[in-house]
CSV table of C-alpha atoms and ligand atoms in Angstrom, one decimal:
chain,number,residue,atom,x,y,z
G,5,UNK,CA,-207.5,115.9,-98.8
G,6,UNK,CA,-210.6,117.5,-100.4
G,7,UNK,CA,-210.4,119.5,-103.6
G,8,UNK,CA,-210.2,122.9,-101.8
G,9,UNK,CA,-207.2,121.7,-99.7
G,10,UNK,CA,-205.5,120.4,-102.9
G,11,UNK,CA,-205.9,123.7,-104.6
G,12,UNK,CA,-204.5,125.5,-101.5
G,13,UNK,CA,-201.5,123.2,-101.6
G,14,UNK,CA,-201.1,123.7,-105.3
G,15,UNK,CA,-201.2,127.5,-104.9
G,16,UNK,CA,-198.6,127.2,-102.2
G,17,UNK,CA,-196.1,125.2,-104.2
G,18,UNK,CA,-196.7,126.0,-107.9
G,19,UNK,CA,-195.2,129.2,-109.3
G,20,UNK,CA,-198.1,131.6,-110.0
G,21,UNK,CA,-197.7,132.0,-113.8
G,22,UNK,CA,-201.3,130.9,-114.6
G,23,UNK,CA,-204.7,132.1,-113.5
G,24,UNK,CA,-205.9,128.6,-112.7
G,25,UNK,CA,-209.6,127.6,-112.6
G,26,UNK,CA,-210.4,126.2,-109.1
G,27,UNK,CA,-210.7,122.5,-110.1
G,28,UNK,CA,-208.4,119.5,-109.8
G,29,UNK,CA,-209.0,116.8,-112.4
G,30,UNK,CA,-208.6,113.2,-111.6
G,31,UNK,CA,-209.4,111.3,-114.8
G,32,UNK,CA,-210.6,111.4,-118.3
G,33,UNK,CA,-212.6,109.2,-120.7
G,34,UNK,CA,-213.5,110.1,-124.3
G,35,UNK,CA,-214.2,113.9,-124.2
G,36,UNK,CA,-215.2,114.0,-120.6
G,37,UNK,CA,-213.0,115.0,-117.6
G,38,UNK,CA,-213.9,114.1,-114.0
G,39,UNK,CA,-212.7,116.2,-111.1
G,40,UNK,CA,-211.5,114.7,-107.8
G,41,UNK,CA,-215.0,115.1,-106.3
G,42,UNK,CA,-216.6,113.2,-109.2
G,43,UNK,CA,-218.1,116.1,-111.1
G,44,UNK,CA,-217.9,115.6,-114.9
G,45,UNK,CA,-217.0,118.2,-117.5
G,46,UNK,CA,-217.5,118.1,-121.3
G,47,UNK,CA,-214.2,119.2,-122.7
G,48,UNK,CA,-214.1,121.7,-125.5
G,49,UNK,CA,-210.6,122.8,-124.5
G,50,UNK,CA,-208.8,119.5,-125.0
G,51,UNK,CA,-205.7,120.6,-123.0
G,52,UNK,CA,-205.7,123.6,-125.4
G,53,UNK,CA,-205.8,121.7,-128.7
G,54,UNK,CA,-203.6,118.9,-127.4
G,55,UNK,CA,-205.8,115.9,-126.6
G,56,UNK,CA,-206.8,115.2,-130.2
G,57,UNK,CA,-207.8,111.6,-129.4
G,58,UNK,CA,-209.6,112.6,-126.2
G,59,UNK,CA,-208.8,110.7,-123.0
G,60,UNK,CA,-208.1,107.0,-122.6
G,61,UNK,CA,-207.9,106.3,-126.4
G,62,UNK,CA,-207.2,102.6,-126.8
G,63,UNK,CA,-204.8,103.0,-129.8
G,64,UNK,CA,-202.7,105.7,-128.1
G,65,UNK,CA,-202.6,103.8,-124.8
G,66,UNK,CA,-201.4,100.7,-126.5
G,67,UNK,CA,-198.7,102.6,-128.4
G,68,UNK,CA,-197.4,104.2,-125.2
G,69,UNK,CA,-197.6,101.1,-123.0
G,70,UNK,CA,-195.7,99.1,-125.7
G,71,UNK,CA,-192.8,101.5,-125.3
G,72,UNK,CA,-193.0,101.4,-121.5
G,73,UNK,CA,-193.0,97.6,-121.7
G,74,UNK,CA,-189.8,97.7,-123.9
G,75,UNK,CA,-188.0,99.6,-121.1
G,76,UNK,CA,-186.5,102.0,-123.6
G,77,UNK,CA,-188.1,105.4,-122.8
G,78,UNK,CA,-185.0,107.3,-123.8
G,79,UNK,CA,-181.6,106.7,-125.3
G,80,UNK,CA,-180.5,110.2,-126.4
G,81,UNK,CA,-179.9,111.4,-130.0
G,82,UNK,CA,-176.4,110.2,-129.8
G,83,UNK,CA,-178.1,107.0,-131.1
G,84,UNK,CA,-181.1,106.1,-133.2
G,85,UNK,CA,-184.2,104.6,-131.7
G,86,UNK,CA,-186.8,102.7,-133.8
G,87,UNK,CA,-189.8,104.8,-132.8
G,88,UNK,CA,-188.2,108.1,-133.7
G,89,UNK,CA,-187.3,106.7,-137.2
G,90,UNK,CA,-190.9,105.5,-137.7
G,91,UNK,CA,-192.3,108.7,-136.4
G,92,UNK,CA,-190.1,110.8,-138.7
G,93,UNK,CA,-191.1,108.7,-141.7
G,94,UNK,CA,-194.8,108.8,-141.0
G,95,UNK,CA,-194.8,112.5,-140.2
G,96,UNK,CA,-193.0,113.3,-143.5
G,97,UNK,CA,-195.5,111.1,-145.4
G,98,UNK,CA,-198.6,112.9,-144.0
G,99,UNK,CA,-197.1,116.4,-144.1
G,100,UNK,CA,-195.4,116.0,-147.5
G,101,UNK,CA,-192.2,117.4,-146.0
G,102,UNK,CA,-188.7,115.7,-146.2
G,103,UNK,CA,-186.9,116.0,-142.8
G,104,UNK,CA,-187.9,116.3,-139.1
G,105,UNK,CA,-186.2,117.8,-136.1
G,106,UNK,CA,-187.9,116.6,-132.9
G,107,UNK,CA,-188.1,118.7,-129.7
G,108,UNK,CA,-190.6,119.0,-126.9
G,109,UNK,CA,-192.9,122.0,-127.3
G,110,UNK,CA,-194.2,124.6,-129.8
G,111,UNK,CA,-191.8,127.3,-128.6
G,112,UNK,CA,-188.9,125.0,-129.1
G,113,UNK,CA,-190.1,124.0,-132.6
G,114,UNK,CA,-190.2,127.7,-133.4
G,115,UNK,CA,-186.8,128.3,-131.9
G,116,UNK,CA,-185.5,125.7,-134.3
G,117,UNK,CA,-187.2,127.4,-137.2
G,118,UNK,CA,-185.8,130.8,-136.2
G,119,UNK,CA,-182.2,129.4,-135.9
G,120,UNK,CA,-182.6,127.6,-139.2
G,121,UNK,CA,-183.7,130.8,-140.9
G,122,UNK,CA,-180.8,132.8,-139.5
G,123,UNK,CA,-178.3,130.1,-140.6
G,124,UNK,CA,-180.0,130.1,-144.0
G,125,UNK,CA,-179.4,133.9,-144.2
G,126,UNK,CA,-175.9,133.5,-143.0
G,127,UNK,CA,-174.9,131.8,-146.2
G,128,UNK,CA,-175.0,135.2,-147.9
G,129,UNK,CA,-172.6,138.0,-147.5
G,130,UNK,CA,-173.6,140.3,-145.9
G,131,UNK,CA,-175.7,137.9,-143.8
G,132,UNK,CA,-179.5,138.2,-143.9
G,133,UNK,CA,-180.9,138.0,-140.4
G,134,UNK,CA,-184.3,139.7,-140.3
G,135,UNK,CA,-187.5,137.7,-139.7
G,136,UNK,CA,-190.9,139.1,-140.5
G,137,UNK,CA,-193.8,137.8,-138.3
G,138,UNK,CA,-197.4,139.0,-137.9
G,139,UNK,CA,-199.1,141.3,-135.4
G,140,UNK,CA,-201.5,139.4,-133.1
G,141,UNK,CA,-199.6,136.2,-133.6
G,142,UNK,CA,-198.5,133.8,-131.0
G,143,UNK,CA,-195.4,131.6,-131.2
G,144,UNK,CA,-194.5,130.7,-127.6
G,145,UNK,CA,-192.7,132.0,-124.5
G,146,UNK,CA,-189.0,131.4,-125.0
G,147,UNK,CA,-187.0,134.5,-125.9
G,148,UNK,CA,-186.9,133.9,-129.7
G,149,UNK,CA,-190.5,132.7,-129.9
G,150,UNK,CA,-191.9,135.4,-127.6
G,151,UNK,CA,-190.1,138.1,-129.7
G,152,UNK,CA,-191.5,136.5,-132.8
G,153,UNK,CA,-195.0,136.8,-131.2
G,154,UNK,CA,-196.4,140.1,-132.5
G,155,UNK,CA,-198.2,141.2,-129.3
G,156,UNK,CA,-196.4,143.7,-127.1
G,157,UNK,CA,-198.2,142.5,-123.9
G,158,UNK,CA,-196.0,139.4,-124.0
G,159,UNK,CA,-192.8,141.5,-124.4
G,160,UNK,CA,-193.4,144.0,-121.6
G,161,UNK,CA,-190.7,143.9,-118.8
G,162,UNK,CA,-188.7,141.2,-120.5
G,163,UNK,CA,-186.4,143.4,-122.6
G,164,UNK,CA,-183.9,143.4,-124.0
G,165,UNK,CA,-185.4,141.1,-126.6
G,166,UNK,CA,-183.4,139.5,-129.4
G,167,UNK,CA,-183.0,141.8,-132.4
G,168,UNK,CA,-184.1,141.4,-136.0
G,169,UNK,CA,-187.9,140.9,-135.8
G,170,UNK,CA,-190.3,143.0,-137.8
G,171,UNK,CA,-194.1,142.8,-137.5
G,172,UNK,CA,-196.5,143.0,-140.4
G,173,UNK,CA,-200.3,143.1,-140.4
G,174,UNK,CA,-201.9,139.6,-140.7
G,175,UNK,CA,-203.8,139.2,-144.0
G,176,UNK,CA,-202.2,142.4,-145.4
G,177,UNK,CA,-199.7,141.5,-148.1
G,178,UNK,CA,-198.7,145.1,-148.7
G,179,UNK,CA,-197.6,145.4,-145.1
G,180,UNK,CA,-195.4,142.4,-145.5
G,181,UNK,CA,-193.9,143.8,-148.7
G,182,UNK,CA,-193.2,147.1,-147.0
G,183,UNK,CA,-191.0,145.4,-144.4
G,184,UNK,CA,-188.8,143.4,-146.8
G,185,UNK,CA,-185.2,144.6,-147.0
G,186,UNK,CA,-181.9,143.2,-148.1
G,187,UNK,CA,-181.6,141.8,-144.5
G,188,UNK,CA,-184.8,139.7,-144.6
G,189,UNK,CA,-184.4,135.9,-144.4
G,190,UNK,CA,-187.8,134.5,-143.4
G,191,UNK,CA,-191.5,135.1,-142.9
G,192,UNK,CA,-193.2,133.3,-140.0
G,193,UNK,CA,-197.0,133.0,-140.0
G,194,UNK,CA,-199.8,130.9,-138.4
G,195,UNK,CA,-202.2,129.8,-141.2
G,196,UNK,CA,-205.0,130.2,-138.6
G,197,UNK,CA,-204.1,132.5,-135.7
G,198,UNK,CA,-205.1,130.8,-132.5
G,199,UNK,CA,-204.3,132.9,-129.4
G,200,UNK,CA,-204.8,136.1,-131.4
G,201,UNK,CA,-208.6,135.3,-131.7
G,202,UNK,CA,-209.1,132.3,-134.1
G,203,UNK,CA,-208.5,134.3,-137.3
G,204,UNK,CA,-207.9,132.2,-140.5
G,205,UNK,CA,-205.5,133.6,-143.1
G,206,UNK,CA,-207.0,134.3,-146.4
G,207,UNK,CA,-205.9,132.1,-149.2
G,208,UNK,CA,-204.7,135.1,-151.2
G,209,UNK,CA,-202.5,136.2,-148.2
G,210,UNK,CA,-200.8,132.8,-148.0
G,211,UNK,CA,-200.4,132.5,-151.7
G,212,UNK,CA,-199.0,136.1,-151.8
G,213,UNK,CA,-196.5,135.2,-149.1
G,214,UNK,CA,-195.4,132.2,-151.0
G,215,UNK,CA,-194.8,134.4,-154.1
G,216,UNK,CA,-192.9,137.0,-152.1
G,217,UNK,CA,-190.8,134.4,-150.4
G,218,UNK,CA,-189.9,132.8,-153.8
G,219,UNK,CA,-189.1,136.1,-155.3
G,220,UNK,CA,-186.8,137.3,-152.4
G,221,UNK,CA,-185.4,133.9,-151.5
G,222,UNK,CA,-187.0,133.9,-148.0
G,223,UNK,CA,-188.0,130.9,-146.0
G,224,UNK,CA,-191.8,130.7,-145.5
G,225,UNK,CA,-192.4,129.2,-142.1
G,226,UNK,CA,-195.9,128.0,-141.1
G,227,UNK,CA,-196.5,127.7,-137.3
G,228,UNK,CA,-199.0,124.9,-137.2
G,229,UNK,CA,-198.5,124.2,-133.5
G,230,UNK,CA,-202.2,124.8,-132.9
G,231,UNK,CA,-203.9,124.4,-136.3
G,232,UNK,CA,-201.9,121.4,-137.5
G,233,UNK,CA,-202.4,117.6,-136.8
G,234,UNK,CA,-205.9,117.3,-138.2
G,235,UNK,CA,-207.5,120.3,-136.5
G,236,UNK,CA,-208.3,122.1,-139.8
G,237,UNK,CA,-209.9,119.0,-141.3
G,238,UNK,CA,-206.7,118.2,-143.3
G,239,UNK,CA,-203.6,116.7,-141.6
G,240,UNK,CA,-202.0,120.1,-141.9
G,241,UNK,CA,-203.6,123.5,-142.6
G,242,UNK,CA,-201.2,124.1,-145.5
G,243,UNK,CA,-202.9,121.3,-147.3
G,244,UNK,CA,-206.3,123.0,-146.7
G,245,UNK,CA,-204.9,126.2,-148.3
G,246,UNK,CA,-202.8,124.5,-151.0
G,247,UNK,CA,-199.9,126.7,-150.1
G,248,UNK,CA,-196.8,124.8,-149.1
G,249,UNK,CA,-194.3,126.3,-146.6
G,250,UNK,CA,-190.5,125.7,-146.6
G,251,UNK,CA,-190.6,125.0,-142.8
G,252,UNK,CA,-193.5,123.7,-140.7
G,253,UNK,CA,-193.5,123.8,-136.9
G,254,UNK,CA,-195.7,121.4,-134.8
G,255,UNK,CA,-196.4,120.5,-131.2
G,256,UNK,CA,-199.6,120.3,-129.1
G,257,UNK,CA,-201.5,117.3,-130.6
G,258,UNK,CA,-198.4,116.0,-132.3
G,259,UNK,CA,-198.0,113.0,-129.9
G,260,UNK,CA,-201.6,112.9,-128.6
G,261,UNK,CA,-200.8,114.5,-125.2
G,262,UNK,CA,-197.2,113.4,-124.6
G,263,UNK,CA,-194.9,116.5,-124.8
G,264,UNK,CA,-193.5,116.7,-128.3
G,265,UNK,CA,-192.6,119.4,-130.8
G,266,UNK,CA,-191.2,119.2,-134.3
G,267,UNK,CA,-189.7,121.3,-137.1
G,268,UNK,CA,-190.1,119.9,-140.6
G,269,UNK,CA,-188.5,121.2,-143.7
G,270,UNK,CA,-187.6,120.2,-147.3
G,271,UNK,CA,-184.3,118.6,-148.3
G,272,UNK,CA,-182.6,121.7,-149.6
G,273,UNK,CA,-183.3,123.8,-146.6
G,274,UNK,CA,-182.5,120.9,-144.2
G,275,UNK,CA,-179.0,120.8,-145.5
G,276,UNK,CA,-178.4,124.3,-143.9
G,277,UNK,CA,-178.1,122.5,-140.5
G,278,UNK,CA,-175.2,120.2,-139.8
G,279,UNK,CA,-174.2,118.2,-136.7
G,280,UNK,CA,-173.8,120.4,-133.7
G,281,UNK,CA,-176.0,123.3,-135.0
G,282,UNK,CA,-179.0,122.4,-132.9
G,283,UNK,CA,-180.1,119.8,-130.4
G,284,UNK,CA,-182.6,118.8,-127.8
G,285,UNK,CA,-181.9,116.1,-125.2
G,286,UNK,CA,-185.4,114.7,-125.1
G,287,UNK,CA,-186.3,115.3,-128.8
G,288,UNK,CA,-187.6,112.2,-130.5
G,289,UNK,CA,-187.7,110.3,-127.2
G,290,UNK,CA,-189.3,106.8,-127.8
G,291,UNK,CA,-192.4,107.5,-125.7
G,292,UNK,CA,-193.2,110.8,-127.5
G,293,UNK,CA,-192.3,109.2,-130.9
G,294,UNK,CA,-194.8,106.4,-130.3
G,295,UNK,CA,-197.5,109.0,-129.7
G,296,UNK,CA,-196.5,110.7,-133.0
G,297,UNK,CA,-196.7,107.3,-134.8
G,298,UNK,CA,-200.2,106.8,-133.5
G,299,UNK,CA,-201.4,110.3,-134.4
G,300,UNK,CA,-199.9,110.1,-137.9
G,301,UNK,CA,-201.6,106.7,-138.4
G,302,UNK,CA,-205.0,108.1,-137.3
G,303,UNK,CA,-204.6,111.2,-139.5
G,304,UNK,CA,-203.3,109.4,-142.5
G,305,UNK,CA,-205.0,106.0,-142.6
G,306,UNK,CA,-208.4,106.5,-141.0
G,307,UNK,CA,-211.4,108.8,-141.8
G,308,UNK,CA,-210.6,111.1,-138.8
G,309,UNK,CA,-209.8,114.2,-140.9
G,310,UNK,CA,-213.1,113.9,-142.9
G,311,UNK,CA,-214.9,113.5,-139.6
G,312,UNK,CA,-213.3,116.7,-138.4
G,313,UNK,CA,-214.5,118.6,-141.4
G,314,UNK,CA,-218.1,117.3,-141.0
G,315,UNK,CA,-218.3,117.9,-137.3
G,316,UNK,CA,-216.7,121.3,-137.7
G,317,UNK,CA,-219.4,122.3,-140.2
G,318,UNK,CA,-222.1,121.1,-137.7
G,319,UNK,CA,-220.4,123.1,-134.9
G,320,UNK,CA,-220.2,126.3,-137.0
G,321,UNK,CA,-223.8,126.0,-138.1
G,322,UNK,CA,-224.9,125.8,-134.5
G,323,UNK,CA,-222.6,128.7,-133.6
G,324,UNK,CA,-224.1,130.7,-136.4
G,325,UNK,CA,-227.6,130.0,-135.0
G,326,UNK,CA,-226.4,131.2,-131.6
G,327,UNK,CA,-224.8,134.3,-133.1
G,328,UNK,CA,-228.1,135.3,-134.9
G,329,UNK,CA,-230.1,134.6,-131.7
G,330,UNK,CA,-227.9,136.9,-129.6
G,331,UNK,CA,-226.8,139.6,-132.0
G,332,UNK,CA,-225.8,142.1,-129.3
G,333,UNK,CA,-223.5,139.6,-127.6
G,334,UNK,CA,-222.1,137.7,-130.6
G,335,UNK,CA,-220.5,139.4,-133.6
G,336,UNK,CA,-218.9,136.6,-135.7
G,337,UNK,CA,-218.2,132.9,-136.1
G,338,UNK,CA,-214.7,132.0,-137.5
G,339,UNK,CA,-212.6,129.0,-138.0
G,340,UNK,CA,-212.0,125.7,-139.9
G,341,UNK,CA,-212.5,122.1,-138.9
G,342,UNK,CA,-212.5,121.9,-135.1
G,343,UNK,CA,-210.7,125.1,-134.5
G,344,UNK,CA,-213.5,127.7,-134.1
G,345,UNK,CA,-214.2,131.0,-132.4
G,346,UNK,CA,-217.3,133.0,-131.5
G,347,UNK,CA,-216.5,136.7,-131.3
G,348,UNK,CA,-218.3,138.4,-128.4
G,349,UNK,CA,-219.0,142.0,-127.3
G,350,UNK,CA,-218.5,141.0,-123.6
G,351,UNK,CA,-215.4,139.7,-122.0
G,352,UNK,CA,-215.2,135.9,-122.8
G,353,UNK,CA,-214.2,135.2,-119.2
G,354,UNK,CA,-217.9,135.7,-118.1
G,355,UNK,CA,-219.0,133.0,-120.6
G,356,UNK,CA,-216.1,130.7,-119.8
G,357,UNK,CA,-217.0,130.8,-116.1
G,358,UNK,CA,-220.7,130.3,-116.5
G,359,UNK,CA,-220.1,127.3,-118.9
G,360,UNK,CA,-217.7,125.8,-116.3
G,361,UNK,CA,-220.4,126.0,-113.6
G,362,UNK,CA,-222.6,124.0,-116.0
G,363,UNK,CA,-220.0,121.4,-116.7
G,364,UNK,CA,-218.6,122.6,-120.0
G,365,UNK,CA,-214.9,123.6,-120.5
G,366,UNK,CA,-214.3,126.3,-123.2
G,367,UNK,CA,-211.6,128.9,-123.3
G,368,UNK,CA,-211.0,132.4,-124.7
G,369,UNK,CA,-208.7,133.6,-127.4
G,370,UNK,CA,-207.6,137.2,-127.6
G,371,UNK,CA,-209.7,139.7,-125.7
G,372,UNK,CA,-213.1,139.0,-127.2
G,373,UNK,CA,-213.3,135.5,-128.6
G,374,UNK,CA,-214.7,132.3,-127.2
G,375,UNK,CA,-212.6,129.4,-128.5
G,376,UNK,CA,-213.7,125.8,-129.2
G,377,UNK,CA,-210.9,123.3,-129.7
G,378,UNK,CA,-212.4,120.0,-128.6
G,379,UNK,CA,-210.7,116.6,-129.1
G,380,UNK,CA,-211.0,115.6,-132.8
G,381,UNK,CA,-213.0,112.6,-131.7
G,382,UNK,CA,-215.8,114.7,-130.3
G,383,UNK,CA,-219.3,113.4,-131.3
G,384,UNK,CA,-222.1,115.4,-132.9
G,385,UNK,CA,-224.2,114.6,-129.7
G,386,UNK,CA,-221.5,116.1,-127.6
G,387,UNK,CA,-221.3,119.2,-129.8
G,388,UNK,CA,-225.1,119.6,-129.5
G,389,UNK,CA,-224.8,119.3,-125.7
G,390,UNK,CA,-222.2,122.0,-125.6
G,391,UNK,CA,-224.2,124.3,-127.8
G,392,UNK,CA,-227.2,124.0,-125.6
G,393,UNK,CA,-225.1,125.1,-122.6
G,394,UNK,CA,-223.5,128.0,-124.5
G,395,UNK,CA,-227.1,129.0,-125.6
G,396,UNK,CA,-228.3,128.9,-122.0
G,397,UNK,CA,-225.4,130.9,-120.7
G,398,UNK,CA,-225.8,133.6,-123.3
G,399,UNK,CA,-229.5,133.8,-122.6
G,400,UNK,CA,-228.7,134.6,-118.9
G,401,UNK,CA,-226.2,137.3,-120.0
G,402,UNK,CA,-228.3,139.0,-122.7
I,13,PLP,C1,-199.5,128.8,-132.8
I,13,PLP,C2,-198.7,128.5,-131.5
I,13,PLP,N1,-197.4,128.4,-131.6
I,13,PLP,C3,-196.6,128.1,-130.6
I,13,PLP,C4,-197.2,127.9,-129.3
I,13,PLP,C5,-196.3,127.6,-128.2
I,13,PLP,O1,-196.4,126.2,-127.9
I,13,PLP,P1,-195.8,125.7,-126.5
I,13,PLP,O2,-196.7,126.2,-125.4
I,13,PLP,O3,-195.9,124.2,-126.6
I,13,PLP,O4,-194.4,126.2,-126.3
I,13,PLP,C6,-198.6,127.9,-129.2
I,13,PLP,C7,-199.2,127.7,-127.9
I,13,PLP,O5,-200.3,128.0,-127.6
I,13,PLP,C8,-199.4,128.2,-130.3
I,13,PLP,O6,-200.7,128.3,-130.3
């Protein structure tokens, strides 16, 4: 079967919930993907901020094959497994949190945080059940997570949605204050909005949220599903800002590409949940847990985070150069570490498609931003190669 025939078969059998690019990938090495016809692509998408260690990483491969060799992929949370214990300990160490609940995705991690918040609010009489989230946020596609997502386009035709969500303006503390009532139990925010257009929170905003939450006894939840796990240049974005949340949600790069999500919290808040309150059959599965252990080791014990900071600065300097070269097409460069965006005046899809034709994978964020979330192990030479392609593409569009 050639690639076109594979795509036709895929279109025939896969439910059409994605606008897929017409390519079938066969293998990956480092930061390069190869399609079934042998064409290579430099990857600045990284499975949407998932493949932090790129493809075929020796440490990750060994960690995963050791689990496969042991025969114990899964034993359920009715019992302990060694890898889940090790993963929880190392994740708590690098995140400076106390307790972990493992699940399988970002949406599921946020569902856990939403349920924890409601149960936290139910300790009071009358119960406090309202959760404040931000406009232009993205928290996932399950009912709670999509309702928490402050973008109406994701809500349309899916009503009735769960009740008790209010939407404030990101980076506008007064708008958060205006929504706080006696019913409020939590505030959920991405320290760096991803899908919304790669928009970092200001330090003053996160500090202000921390103060408001302390004052009103609200849980402060950081969704670091996209910006966590080293992407900001620190293991977690909260450490970059110096503002610690009560609850942290993770997924994407958490296990280096094996599906895994997690909700972390401190000891006091963790005691809100007891046996039977929440669960996930696959959560903390030994294979995913081994991926978490390897990621935590790389973020905590090697120079990976510092490299992310340095390479991110190089990438932003190159993007700034491109922005000033094409001022009618590019309006801003935003981001931290290796989570960066180039705001455009044209639909990013045009640039994404032209880059793809030249063997570079990039993606959009929001309606007008080109997003760069490469593997954290990307080299300066590969960044340079990508920037040359982006420059060439913008030259043809200007
Ligand atoms: C910040 C953020 N939260 C949650 C999610 C949902 O994660 P998942 O697709 O693993 O459910 C995403 C996915 O893009 C995200 O970027």
